[in-house]
Coordinates of C-alpha atoms in Angstrom, one line a residue:
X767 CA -22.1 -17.0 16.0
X768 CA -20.3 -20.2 17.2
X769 CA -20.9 -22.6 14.2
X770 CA -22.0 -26.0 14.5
X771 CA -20.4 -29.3 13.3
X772 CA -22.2 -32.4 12.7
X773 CA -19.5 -35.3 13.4
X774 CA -22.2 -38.1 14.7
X775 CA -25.0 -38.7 12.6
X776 CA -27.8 -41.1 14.3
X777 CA -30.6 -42.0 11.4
X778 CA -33.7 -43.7 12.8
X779 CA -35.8 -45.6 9.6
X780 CA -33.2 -47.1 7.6
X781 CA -35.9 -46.6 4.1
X782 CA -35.7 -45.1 1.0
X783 CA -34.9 -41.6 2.0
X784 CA -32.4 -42.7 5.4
X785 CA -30.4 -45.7 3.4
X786 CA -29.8 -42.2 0.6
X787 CA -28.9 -40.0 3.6
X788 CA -26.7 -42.7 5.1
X789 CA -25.0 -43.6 1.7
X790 CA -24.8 -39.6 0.4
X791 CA -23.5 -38.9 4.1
X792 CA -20.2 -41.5 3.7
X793 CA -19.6 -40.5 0.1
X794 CA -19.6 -36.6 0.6
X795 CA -19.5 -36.6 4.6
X796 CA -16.7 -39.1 5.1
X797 CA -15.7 -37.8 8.6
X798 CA -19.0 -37.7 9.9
X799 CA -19.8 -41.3 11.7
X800 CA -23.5 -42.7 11.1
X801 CA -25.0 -45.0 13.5
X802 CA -28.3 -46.2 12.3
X803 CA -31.8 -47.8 14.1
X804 CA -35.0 -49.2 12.0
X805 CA -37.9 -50.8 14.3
X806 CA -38.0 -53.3 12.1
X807 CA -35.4 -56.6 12.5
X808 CA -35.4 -57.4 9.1
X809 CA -34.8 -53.7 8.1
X810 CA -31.7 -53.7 10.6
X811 CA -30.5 -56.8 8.9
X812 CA -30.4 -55.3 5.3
X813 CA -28.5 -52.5 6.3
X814 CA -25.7 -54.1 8.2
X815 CA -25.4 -56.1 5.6
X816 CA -25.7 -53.3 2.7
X817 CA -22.8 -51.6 5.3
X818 CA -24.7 -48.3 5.3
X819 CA -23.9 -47.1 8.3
X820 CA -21.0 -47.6 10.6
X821 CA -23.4 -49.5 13.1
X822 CA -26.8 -50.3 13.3
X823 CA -28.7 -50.6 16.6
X824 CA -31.2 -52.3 18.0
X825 CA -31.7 -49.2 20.2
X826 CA -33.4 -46.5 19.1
X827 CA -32.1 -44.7 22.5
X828 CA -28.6 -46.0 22.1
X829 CA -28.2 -45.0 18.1
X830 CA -29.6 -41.6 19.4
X831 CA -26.9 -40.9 22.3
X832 CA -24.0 -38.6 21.7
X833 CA -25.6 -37.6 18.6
X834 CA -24.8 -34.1 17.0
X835 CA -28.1 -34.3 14.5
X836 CA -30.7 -37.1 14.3
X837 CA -33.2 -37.2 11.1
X838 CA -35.9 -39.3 11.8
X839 CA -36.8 -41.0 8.6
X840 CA -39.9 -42.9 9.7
X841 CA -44.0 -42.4 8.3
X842 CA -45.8 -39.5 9.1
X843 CA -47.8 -41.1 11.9
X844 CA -45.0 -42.7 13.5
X845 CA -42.8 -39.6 14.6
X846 CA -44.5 -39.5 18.5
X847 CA -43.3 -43.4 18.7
X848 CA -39.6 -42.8 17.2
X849 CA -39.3 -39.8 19.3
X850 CA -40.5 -41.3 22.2
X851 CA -38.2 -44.2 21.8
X852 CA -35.3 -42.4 21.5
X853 CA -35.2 -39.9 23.9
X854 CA -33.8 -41.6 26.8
X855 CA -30.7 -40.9 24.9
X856 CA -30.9 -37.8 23.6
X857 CA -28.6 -35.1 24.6
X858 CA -30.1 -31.2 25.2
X859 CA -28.2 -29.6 22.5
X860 CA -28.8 -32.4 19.8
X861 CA -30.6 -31.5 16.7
X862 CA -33.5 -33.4 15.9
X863 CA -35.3 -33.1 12.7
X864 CA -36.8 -35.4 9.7
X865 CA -38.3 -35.9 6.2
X866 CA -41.7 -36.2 6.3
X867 CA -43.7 -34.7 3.4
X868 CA -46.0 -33.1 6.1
X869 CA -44.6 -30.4 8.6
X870 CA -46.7 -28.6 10.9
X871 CA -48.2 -32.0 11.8
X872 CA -44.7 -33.7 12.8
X873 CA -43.6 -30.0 14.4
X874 CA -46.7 -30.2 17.1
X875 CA -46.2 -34.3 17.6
X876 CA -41.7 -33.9 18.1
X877 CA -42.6 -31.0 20.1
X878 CA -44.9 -32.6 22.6
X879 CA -43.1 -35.8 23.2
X880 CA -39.1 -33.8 23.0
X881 CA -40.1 -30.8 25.2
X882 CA -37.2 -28.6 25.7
X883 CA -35.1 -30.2 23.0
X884 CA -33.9 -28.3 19.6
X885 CA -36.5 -29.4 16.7
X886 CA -36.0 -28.4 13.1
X887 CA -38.4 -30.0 10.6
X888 CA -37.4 -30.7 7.4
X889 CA -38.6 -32.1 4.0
X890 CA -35.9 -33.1 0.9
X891 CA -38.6 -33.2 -1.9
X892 CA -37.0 -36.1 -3.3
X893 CA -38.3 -39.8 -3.6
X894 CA -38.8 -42.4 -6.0
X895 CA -41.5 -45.2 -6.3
X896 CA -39.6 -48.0 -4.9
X897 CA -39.0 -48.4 -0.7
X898 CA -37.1 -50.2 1.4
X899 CA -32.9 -49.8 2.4
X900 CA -32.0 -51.3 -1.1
X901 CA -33.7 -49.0 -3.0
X902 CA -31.7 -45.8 -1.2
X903 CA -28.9 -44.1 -3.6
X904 CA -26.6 -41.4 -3.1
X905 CA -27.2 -38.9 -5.7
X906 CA -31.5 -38.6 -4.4
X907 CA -30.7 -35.1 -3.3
X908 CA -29.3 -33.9 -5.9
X909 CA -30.1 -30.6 -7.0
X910 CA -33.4 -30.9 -4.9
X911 CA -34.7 -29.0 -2.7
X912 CA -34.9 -29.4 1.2
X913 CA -36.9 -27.7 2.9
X914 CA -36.5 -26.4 6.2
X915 CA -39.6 -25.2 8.5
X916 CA -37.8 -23.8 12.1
X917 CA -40.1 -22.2 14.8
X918 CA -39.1 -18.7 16.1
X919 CA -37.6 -20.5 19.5
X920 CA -35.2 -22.6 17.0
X921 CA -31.7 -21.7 17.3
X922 CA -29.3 -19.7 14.6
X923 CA -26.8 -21.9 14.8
X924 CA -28.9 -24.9 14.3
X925 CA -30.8 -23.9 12.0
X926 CA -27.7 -23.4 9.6
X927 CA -25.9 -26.7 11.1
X928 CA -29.2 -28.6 9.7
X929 CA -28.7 -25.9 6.0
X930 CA -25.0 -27.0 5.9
X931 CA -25.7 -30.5 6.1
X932 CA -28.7 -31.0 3.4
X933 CA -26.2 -29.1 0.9
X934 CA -23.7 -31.1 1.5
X935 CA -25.6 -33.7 0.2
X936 CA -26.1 -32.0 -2.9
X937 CA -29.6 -30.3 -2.0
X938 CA -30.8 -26.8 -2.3
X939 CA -32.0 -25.2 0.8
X940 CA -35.3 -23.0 1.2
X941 CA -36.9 -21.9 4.6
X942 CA -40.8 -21.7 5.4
X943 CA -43.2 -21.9 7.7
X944 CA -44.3 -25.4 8.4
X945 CA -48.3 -24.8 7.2
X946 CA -47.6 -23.0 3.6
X947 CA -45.0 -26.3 3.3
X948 CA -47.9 -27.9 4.2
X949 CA -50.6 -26.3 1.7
X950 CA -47.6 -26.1 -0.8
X951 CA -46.9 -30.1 -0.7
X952 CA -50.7 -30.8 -1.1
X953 CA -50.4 -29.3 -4.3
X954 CA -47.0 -30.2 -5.8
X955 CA -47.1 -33.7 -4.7
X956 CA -50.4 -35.2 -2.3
X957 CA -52.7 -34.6 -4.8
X958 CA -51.2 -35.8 -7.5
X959 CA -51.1 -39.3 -5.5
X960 CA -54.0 -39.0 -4.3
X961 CA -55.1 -39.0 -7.8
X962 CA -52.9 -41.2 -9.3
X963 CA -54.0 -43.8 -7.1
X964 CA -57.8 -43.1 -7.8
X965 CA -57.1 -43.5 -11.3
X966 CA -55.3 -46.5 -11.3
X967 CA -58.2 -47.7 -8.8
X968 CA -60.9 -47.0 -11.1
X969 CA -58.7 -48.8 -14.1
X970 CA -58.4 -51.7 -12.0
X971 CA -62.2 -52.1 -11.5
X972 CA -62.4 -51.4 -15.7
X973 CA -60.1 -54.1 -16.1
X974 CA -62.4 -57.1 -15.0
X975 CA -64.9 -55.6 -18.0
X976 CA -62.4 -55.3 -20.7
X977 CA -60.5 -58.3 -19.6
X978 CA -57.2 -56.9 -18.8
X979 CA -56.8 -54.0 -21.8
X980 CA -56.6 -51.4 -19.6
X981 CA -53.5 -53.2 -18.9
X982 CA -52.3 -54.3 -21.9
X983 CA -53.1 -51.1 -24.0
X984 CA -51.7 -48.9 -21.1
X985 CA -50.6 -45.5 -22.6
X986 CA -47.6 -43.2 -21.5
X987 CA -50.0 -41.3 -19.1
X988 CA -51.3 -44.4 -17.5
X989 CA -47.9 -45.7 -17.2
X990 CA -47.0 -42.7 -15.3
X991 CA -50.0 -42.6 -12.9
X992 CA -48.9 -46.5 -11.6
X993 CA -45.9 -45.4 -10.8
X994 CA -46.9 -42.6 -8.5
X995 CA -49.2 -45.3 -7.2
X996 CA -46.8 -47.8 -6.6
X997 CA -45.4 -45.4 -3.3
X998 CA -45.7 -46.9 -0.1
X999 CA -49.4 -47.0 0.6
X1000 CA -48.1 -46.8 4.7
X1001 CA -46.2 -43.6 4.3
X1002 CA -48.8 -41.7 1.5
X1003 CA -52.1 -42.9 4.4
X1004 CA -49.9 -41.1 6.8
X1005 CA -49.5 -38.1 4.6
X1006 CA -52.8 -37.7 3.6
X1007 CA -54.4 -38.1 7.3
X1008 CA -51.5 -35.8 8.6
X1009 CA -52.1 -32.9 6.2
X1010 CA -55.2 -33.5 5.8
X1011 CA -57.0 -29.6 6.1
X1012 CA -54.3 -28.7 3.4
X1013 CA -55.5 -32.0 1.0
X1014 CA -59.2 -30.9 1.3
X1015 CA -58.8 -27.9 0.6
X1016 CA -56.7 -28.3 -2.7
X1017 CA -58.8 -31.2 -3.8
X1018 CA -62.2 -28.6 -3.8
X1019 CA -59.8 -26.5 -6.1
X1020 CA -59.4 -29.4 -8.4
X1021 CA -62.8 -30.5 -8.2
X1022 CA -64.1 -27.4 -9.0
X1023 CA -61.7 -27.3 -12.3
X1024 CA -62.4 -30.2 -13.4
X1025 CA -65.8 -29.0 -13.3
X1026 CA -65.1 -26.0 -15.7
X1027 CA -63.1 -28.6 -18.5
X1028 CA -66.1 -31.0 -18.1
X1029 CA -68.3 -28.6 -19.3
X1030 CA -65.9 -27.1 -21.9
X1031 CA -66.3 -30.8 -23.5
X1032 CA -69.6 -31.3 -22.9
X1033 CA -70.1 -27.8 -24.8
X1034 CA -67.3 -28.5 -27.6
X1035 CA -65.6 -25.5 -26.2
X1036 CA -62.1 -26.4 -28.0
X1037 CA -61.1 -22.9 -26.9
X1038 CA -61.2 -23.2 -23.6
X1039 CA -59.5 -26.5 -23.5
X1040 CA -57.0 -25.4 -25.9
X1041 CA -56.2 -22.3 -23.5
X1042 CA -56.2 -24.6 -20.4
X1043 CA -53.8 -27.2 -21.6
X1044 CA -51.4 -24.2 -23.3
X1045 CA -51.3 -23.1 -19.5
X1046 CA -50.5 -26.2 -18.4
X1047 CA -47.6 -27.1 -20.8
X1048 CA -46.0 -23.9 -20.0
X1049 CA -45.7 -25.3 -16.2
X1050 CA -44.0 -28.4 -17.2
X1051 CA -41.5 -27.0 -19.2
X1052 CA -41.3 -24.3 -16.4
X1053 CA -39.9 -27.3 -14.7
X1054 CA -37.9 -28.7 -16.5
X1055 CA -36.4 -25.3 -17.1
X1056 CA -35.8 -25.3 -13.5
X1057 CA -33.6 -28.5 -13.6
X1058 CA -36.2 -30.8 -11.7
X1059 CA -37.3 -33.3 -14.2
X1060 CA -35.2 -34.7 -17.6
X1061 CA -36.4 -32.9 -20.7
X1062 CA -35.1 -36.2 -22.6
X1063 CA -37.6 -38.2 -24.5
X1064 CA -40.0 -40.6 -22.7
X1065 CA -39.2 -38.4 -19.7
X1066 CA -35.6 -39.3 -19.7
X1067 CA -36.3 -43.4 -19.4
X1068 CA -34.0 -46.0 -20.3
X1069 CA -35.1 -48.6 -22.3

């Protein structure tokens, strides 16, 4: 098998997740050139200025052409638009994938607006709170994983062109099929947002009747939930309305549980509570074990 080489890099949405792929790309990749595109002016402005890429376009069709990979880091919803901006300039044997946190989704929406181009979907399960180009670093992939959700039609060699390049970034690479990604995800990480920002929703409404203790008083665990809820709200609507059979689905799970533990306090069942939160802790140090969270105090934060 002829291997592949990435040596043009075009990144369209110039974010979080594409200023960290543009600045882990010219601090591991320093051969490969970058050419950047964001929709938005101001975006565009920000990264020239930050210098993350070698040039940033105005044209999402231009930053596209003679492109060996393009990762569209844009929203959920907004993949059909990007793609369908850029591929005036897209070349047949360019590989075209992303980072949403939904897959099947974006793989049916690339595929029907690129027909008969080479479309990998992909998802590095890294983030952090904040947004914009400023708030992109190098070392996000780090010891993450990136997953990789190819159809049967995709090709060999582009499919370990695209592995090559997320471990190059410092990612770990695992392939599945784009709808247990999907059901996967809506576990590991769209419902916990989707309850963080309930909670911090219904502790905003408590607030005007305790006159702002929920606030002040605000525990470790609250702490935590606002900082999942401080995401971007555009990118988690997209999520949740892109994978949204998958959601559903987990959330009557949880609903149901939380059933049983309601009625193991209602009933001053400290067994079963006592079982289900022994469970629990063994997941979280499960992870931790597995290197993706700080076992440090205070969840590793500096103070």
């Amino acid at each position: 098998m002829v291997t592949r080489r990435v040596e043009r890099l075009a990144i369209i949405g110039l974010g979080l997740i594409g200023s960290s792929i543009a600045r882990a790309v010219k601090e591991r990749l320093p051969d490969v050139m970058v050419i950047g595109h964001d929709a938005s002016a101001e975006v565009r402005d920000v990264a020239s200025t930050l210098g993350l890429c070698d040039a940033v376009l105005d044209d999402a069709a231009g930053a596209v052409a003679d492109a060996d990979l393009v990762i569209l880091a844009v929203p959920v919803g907004g993949m059909a638009a990007a793609a369908s901006a850029m591929a005036p300039g897209l070349a047949k044997d360019t590989i075209i994938s992303d980072v949403g946190s939904s897959k099947a989704s974006v793989a049916e929406a690339l595929a029907k607006v690129l027909p008969g181009h080479i479309v990998i979907p992909a998802h590095p399960v890294a983030g952090t709170e904040n947004s914009g180009p400023e708030a992109g670093f190098a070392s996000l992939f780090d010891g993450r994983w990136c997953i990789i959700t190819p159809d049967t039609a995709a090709p060999a060699d582009a499919v370990a062109a695209l592995t090559d390049f997320w471990q190059a970034l410092g990612a770990r690479v695992d392939v599945m099929d784009a709808a247990h990604h999907d059901m996967v995800l809506a576990v590991t990480s769209h419902l916990p947002h989707l309850i963080a920002y309930t909670i911090v929703g219904t502790a905003s409404e408590l607030e005007e009747v305790t006159e702002s203790e929920v606030i002040k008083y605000s525990a470790g665990g609250f702490r935590d939930f606002t900082r999942i809820a401080a995401s971007d709200p555009v990118m988690w609507r997209d999520v949740f309305l892109a994978n949204k059979d998958a959601v559903l689905a987990t959330l009557q799970r949880f609903n149901e549980d939380l059933t049983v533990l309601q009625q193991a306090i209602r009933r001053g069942d400290a067994n079963k509570l006592e079982d289900w939160f022994t469970r629990t802790r063994a997941i979280r140090r499960s992870i931790i074990a597995e290197g993706q969270d700080d076992p440090a105090p205070d969840f590793g934060r500096k103070h």
